[in-house]
Amino acid sequence: MSRLLLPLLVLVTACTPQPLPQPSPTQSPSPTADPCPTGVEYAVTGGDAAMGLRVMTLTLTNCGTETLELHGYPSVTVLDADRAPLTVAVGPGSFGISAVDSFDVTPQPVTVVPGGSAVTGLLWRNTYDDITMPPVVGEHLELAVATGAPSQVFTPVMRGNPVTIDLGSTGKLGVKPWTAAQR
């Protein structure tokens, strides 16, 4: 009987869970991503899609600690699903896409205090009239407050759903100048 008990005792001991090793007090936690890498955050705060004309309103929030002075237009690059730049002509105002008065205003300086916001917009047509090429569809934007400023990749989402920049075969995107956010 003792011959059977010893192997059984070894087997039960081997299957008993052992406590997991605890990290030593000198280990540091893993670094977290900076929630405000360029001092601003972007959000889609409006949109319209009528008869092939698309408008996307973007709001910038100053999540940094210093006041921002915005002049003119943001820098915008349209990116595909793999975050590679697409061949898109980006221009100021309505850029000949359609007559939209709010896009064709003279840029004014905009001051954005920490926690404050400013607004811009994107305008394009979803017209597809060149069947020799696939339609151009952007899924991400590379945005900067101005040309030459630090940029960040932004994925447009509105009401929890991704928003694509479905340019069809037009290849043109108009950009509205920065304006102060309405309070």
mmCIF file of C-alpha atoms in Angstrom:
data_model
loop_
_atom_site.group_PDB
_atom_site.id
_atom_site.type_symbol
_atom_site.label_atom_id
_atom_site.label_comp_id
_atom_site.label_asym_id
_atom_site.label_seq_id
_atom_site.Cartn_x
_atom_site.Cartn_y
_atom_site.Cartn_z
ATOM 1 C CA MET A 1 0.000 0.000 0.000
ATOM 2 C CA SER A 2 2.817 2.456 0.800
ATOM 3 C CA ARG A 3 4.229 1.763 -2.671
ATOM 4 C CA LEU A 4 0.992 3.092 -4.230
ATOM 5 C CA LEU A 5 0.663 6.046 -1.857
ATOM 6 C CA LEU A 6 4.072 7.581 -2.614
ATOM 7 C CA PRO A 7 3.551 7.817 -6.443
ATOM 8 C CA LEU A 8 0.039 9.162 -5.857
ATOM 9 C CA LEU A 9 1.394 11.826 -3.489
ATOM 10 C CA VAL A 10 4.040 12.866 -6.070
ATOM 11 C CA LEU A 11 1.394 13.040 -8.814
ATOM 12 C CA VAL A 12 -0.968 15.212 -6.719
ATOM 13 C CA THR A 13 1.865 17.527 -5.707
ATOM 14 C CA ALA A 14 2.960 17.955 -9.346
ATOM 15 C CA CYS A 15 -0.576 18.966 -10.409
ATOM 16 C CA THR A 16 -1.120 21.484 -7.619
ATOM 17 C CA PRO A 17 -0.919 25.020 -9.023
ATOM 18 C CA GLN A 18 2.021 27.017 -7.820
ATOM 19 C CA PRO A 19 1.720 30.745 -7.088
ATOM 20 C CA LEU A 20 2.845 32.987 -9.956
ATOM 21 C CA PRO A 21 6.066 34.895 -9.382
ATOM 22 C CA GLN A 22 5.441 38.477 -8.316
ATOM 23 C CA PRO A 23 7.294 41.316 -10.047
ATOM 24 C CA SER A 24 10.121 42.752 -8.070
ATOM 25 C CA PRO A 25 9.609 46.276 -6.706
ATOM 26 C CA THR A 26 12.363 47.577 -9.019
ATOM 27 C CA GLN A 27 10.439 46.652 -12.227
ATOM 28 C CA SER A 28 8.686 49.606 -13.792
ATOM 29 C CA PRO A 29 5.313 49.375 -15.537
ATOM 30 C CA SER A 30 5.242 49.455 -19.326
ATOM 31 C CA PRO A 31 5.147 52.965 -20.796
ATOM 32 C CA THR A 32 1.779 54.228 -22.007
ATOM 33 C CA ALA A 33 1.164 56.020 -25.274
ATOM 34 C CA ASP A 34 1.089 59.799 -25.137
ATOM 35 C CA PRO A 35 -2.592 60.765 -25.444
ATOM 36 C CA CYS A 36 -1.616 64.152 -26.918
ATOM 37 C CA PRO A 37 1.489 63.520 -29.073
ATOM 38 C CA THR A 38 1.377 66.764 -31.097
ATOM 39 C CA GLY A 39 -0.477 68.977 -28.622
ATOM 40 C CA VAL A 40 -3.794 68.624 -30.438
ATOM 41 C CA GLU A 41 -6.564 66.079 -30.853
ATOM 42 C CA TYR A 42 -8.889 65.853 -33.836
ATOM 43 C CA ALA A 43 -12.515 64.725 -34.050
ATOM 44 C CA VAL A 44 -15.129 64.528 -36.786
ATOM 45 C CA THR A 45 -17.918 66.767 -35.552
ATOM 46 C CA GLY A 46 -20.106 67.004 -38.628
ATOM 47 C CA GLY A 47 -20.639 65.798 -42.120
ATOM 48 C CA ASP A 48 -22.916 66.022 -45.106
ATOM 49 C CA ALA A 49 -23.238 63.936 -48.229
ATOM 50 C CA ALA A 50 -25.694 65.204 -50.813
ATOM 51 C CA MET A 51 -25.713 64.448 -54.556
ATOM 52 C CA GLY A 52 -22.108 63.279 -54.516
ATOM 53 C CA LEU A 53 -20.776 66.339 -52.676
ATOM 54 C CA ARG A 54 -19.142 65.463 -49.358
ATOM 55 C CA VAL A 55 -18.308 67.756 -46.439
ATOM 56 C CA MET A 56 -16.524 66.664 -43.261
ATOM 57 C CA THR A 57 -16.178 69.036 -40.313
ATOM 58 C CA LEU A 58 -13.085 68.492 -38.155
ATOM 59 C CA THR A 59 -12.611 69.999 -34.729
ATOM 60 C CA LEU A 60 -9.148 70.448 -33.248
ATOM 61 C CA THR A 61 -8.864 70.551 -29.461
ATOM 62 C CA ASN A 62 -5.724 71.971 -27.867
ATOM 63 C CA CYS A 63 -4.735 69.219 -25.433
ATOM 64 C CA GLY A 64 -1.326 70.791 -24.836
ATOM 65 C CA THR A 65 -0.244 73.309 -22.224
ATOM 66 C CA GLU A 66 0.486 76.270 -24.501
ATOM 67 C CA THR A 67 -1.750 78.555 -26.559
ATOM 68 C CA LEU A 68 -1.816 77.789 -30.301
ATOM 69 C CA GLU A 69 -1.867 80.440 -32.992
ATOM 70 C CA LEU A 70 -3.434 79.038 -36.165
ATOM 71 C CA HIS A 71 -3.075 80.800 -39.517
ATOM 72 C CA GLY A 72 -4.609 79.663 -42.769
ATOM 73 C CA TYR A 73 -5.197 76.004 -43.462
ATOM 74 C CA PRO A 74 -4.252 72.674 -41.898
ATOM 75 C CA SER A 75 -1.943 70.344 -43.773
ATOM 76 C CA VAL A 76 -3.892 67.299 -44.981
ATOM 77 C CA THR A 77 -2.689 64.093 -46.632
ATOM 78 C CA VAL A 78 -5.201 61.361 -47.494
ATOM 79 C CA LEU A 79 -4.018 57.838 -46.612
ATOM 80 C CA ASP A 80 -5.287 54.431 -47.698
ATOM 81 C CA ALA A 81 -6.172 51.480 -45.432
ATOM 82 C CA ASP A 82 -2.451 50.681 -45.007
ATOM 83 C CA ARG A 83 -1.714 54.325 -44.135
ATOM 84 C CA ALA A 84 0.129 54.952 -47.395
ATOM 85 C CA PRO A 85 -0.386 58.359 -49.061
ATOM 86 C CA LEU A 86 -2.863 58.481 -51.928
ATOM 87 C CA THR A 87 -2.438 60.672 -55.004
ATOM 88 C CA VAL A 88 -4.883 63.441 -54.143
ATOM 89 C CA ALA A 89 -4.662 67.132 -55.044
ATOM 90 C CA VAL A 90 -5.351 69.094 -51.853
ATOM 91 C CA GLY A 91 -6.092 72.793 -52.172
ATOM 92 C CA PRO A 92 -7.374 75.784 -50.233
ATOM 93 C CA GLY A 93 -11.058 76.554 -49.973
ATOM 94 C CA SER A 94 -13.533 74.839 -52.247
ATOM 95 C CA PHE A 95 -10.650 74.258 -54.714
ATOM 96 C CA GLY A 96 -12.971 74.398 -57.731
ATOM 97 C CA ILE A 97 -14.925 71.370 -56.488
ATOM 98 C CA SER A 98 -18.161 73.255 -55.873
ATOM 99 C CA ALA A 99 -19.207 76.763 -54.828
ATOM 100 C CA VAL A 100 -19.315 76.544 -51.026
ATOM 101 C CA ASP A 101 -19.078 80.017 -49.503
ATOM 102 C CA SER A 102 -17.993 78.851 -46.032
ATOM 103 C CA PHE A 103 -14.882 77.251 -47.596
ATOM 104 C CA ASP A 104 -13.932 80.310 -49.627
ATOM 105 C CA VAL A 105 -13.549 82.812 -46.793
ATOM 106 C CA THR A 106 -10.333 84.745 -46.210
ATOM 107 C CA PRO A 107 -8.287 82.971 -43.519
ATOM 108 C CA GLN A 108 -8.098 84.831 -40.200
ATOM 109 C CA PRO A 109 -5.722 84.139 -37.283
ATOM 110 C CA VAL A 110 -7.296 81.879 -34.657
ATOM 111 C CA THR A 111 -6.037 81.655 -31.067
ATOM 112 C CA VAL A 112 -6.703 78.354 -29.285
ATOM 113 C CA VAL A 113 -6.036 78.243 -25.536
ATOM 114 C CA PRO A 114 -5.350 74.918 -23.777
ATOM 115 C CA GLY A 115 -8.640 73.033 -23.729
ATOM 116 C CA GLY A 116 -10.033 75.284 -26.476
ATOM 117 C CA SER A 117 -11.020 74.310 -30.013
ATOM 118 C CA ALA A 118 -10.893 75.405 -33.643
ATOM 119 C CA VAL A 119 -12.737 74.077 -36.689
ATOM 120 C CA THR A 120 -11.819 73.245 -40.284
ATOM 121 C CA GLY A 121 -13.490 71.214 -42.991
ATOM 122 C CA LEU A 122 -12.839 68.964 -45.961
ATOM 123 C CA LEU A 123 -14.788 69.072 -49.221
ATOM 124 C CA TRP A 124 -14.813 66.566 -52.082
ATOM 125 C CA ARG A 125 -16.990 64.957 -54.717
ATOM 126 C CA ASN A 126 -17.667 61.262 -54.917
ATOM 127 C CA THR A 127 -17.864 61.164 -58.685
ATOM 128 C CA TYR A 128 -16.610 58.142 -60.540
ATOM 129 C CA ASP A 129 -16.287 58.653 -64.270
ATOM 130 C CA ASP A 130 -12.998 56.927 -65.125
ATOM 131 C CA ILE A 131 -13.536 53.173 -65.270
ATOM 132 C CA THR A 132 -9.880 52.589 -66.202
ATOM 133 C CA MET A 133 -8.852 53.258 -62.590
ATOM 134 C CA PRO A 134 -10.280 51.995 -59.312
ATOM 135 C CA PRO A 135 -12.019 54.602 -57.130
ATOM 136 C CA VAL A 136 -9.810 56.456 -54.644
ATOM 137 C CA VAL A 137 -10.885 55.790 -51.052
ATOM 138 C CA GLY A 138 -9.019 57.198 -48.077
ATOM 139 C CA GLU A 139 -9.455 55.642 -44.648
ATOM 140 C CA HIS A 140 -7.026 57.795 -42.648
ATOM 141 C CA LEU A 141 -5.755 61.364 -42.706
ATOM 142 C CA GLU A 142 -2.346 62.721 -41.828
ATOM 143 C CA LEU A 143 -3.072 66.089 -40.233
ATOM 144 C CA ALA A 144 -0.967 68.994 -39.014
ATOM 145 C CA VAL A 145 -2.100 72.424 -37.836
ATOM 146 C CA ALA A 146 -0.050 73.900 -40.714
ATOM 147 C CA THR A 147 2.446 72.822 -43.356
ATOM 148 C CA GLY A 148 5.714 71.902 -41.642
ATOM 149 C CA ALA A 149 4.155 71.448 -38.182
ATOM 150 C CA PRO A 150 4.251 68.046 -36.449
ATOM 151 C CA SER A 151 1.628 65.735 -37.932
ATOM 152 C CA GLN A 152 -0.343 62.786 -36.694
ATOM 153 C CA VAL A 153 -2.407 60.080 -38.358
ATOM 154 C CA PHE A 154 -6.122 60.413 -37.669
ATOM 155 C CA THR A 155 -8.837 57.876 -38.466
ATOM 156 C CA PRO A 156 -12.125 59.695 -39.059
ATOM 157 C CA VAL A 157 -14.989 58.278 -36.999
ATOM 158 C CA MET A 158 -18.470 59.720 -36.584
ATOM 159 C CA ARG A 159 -21.072 58.298 -34.198
ATOM 160 C CA GLY A 160 -18.862 55.251 -33.713
ATOM 161 C CA ASN A 161 -18.566 54.478 -37.439
ATOM 162 C CA PRO A 162 -15.531 54.962 -39.687
ATOM 163 C CA VAL A 163 -15.857 57.727 -42.270
ATOM 164 C CA THR A 164 -14.098 57.206 -45.591
ATOM 165 C CA ILE A 165 -12.889 59.884 -47.946
ATOM 166 C CA ASP A 166 -14.505 58.405 -51.055
ATOM 167 C CA LEU A 167 -13.078 60.557 -53.827
ATOM 168 C CA GLY A 168 -14.200 58.358 -56.710
ATOM 169 C CA SER A 169 -12.026 59.354 -59.675
ATOM 170 C CA THR A 170 -11.947 63.102 -58.929
ATOM 171 C CA GLY A 171 -8.698 63.087 -56.929
ATOM 172 C CA LYS A 172 -9.397 66.540 -55.415
ATOM 173 C CA LEU A 173 -9.926 67.667 -51.824
ATOM 174 C CA GLY A 174 -10.726 71.212 -50.672
ATOM 175 C CA VAL A 175 -9.742 72.448 -47.212
ATOM 176 C CA LYS A 176 -11.551 75.112 -45.208
ATOM 177 C CA PRO A 177 -9.386 77.613 -43.290
ATOM 178 C CA TRP A 178 -9.218 77.380 -39.511
ATOM 179 C CA THR A 179 -12.071 79.182 -37.743
ATOM 180 C CA ALA A 180 -12.837 79.664 -34.068
ATOM 181 C CA ALA A 181 -15.135 77.006 -32.624
ATOM 182 C CA GLN A 182 -18.601 78.182 -31.642
ATOM 183 C CA ARG A 183 -19.184 78.099 -27.902
#
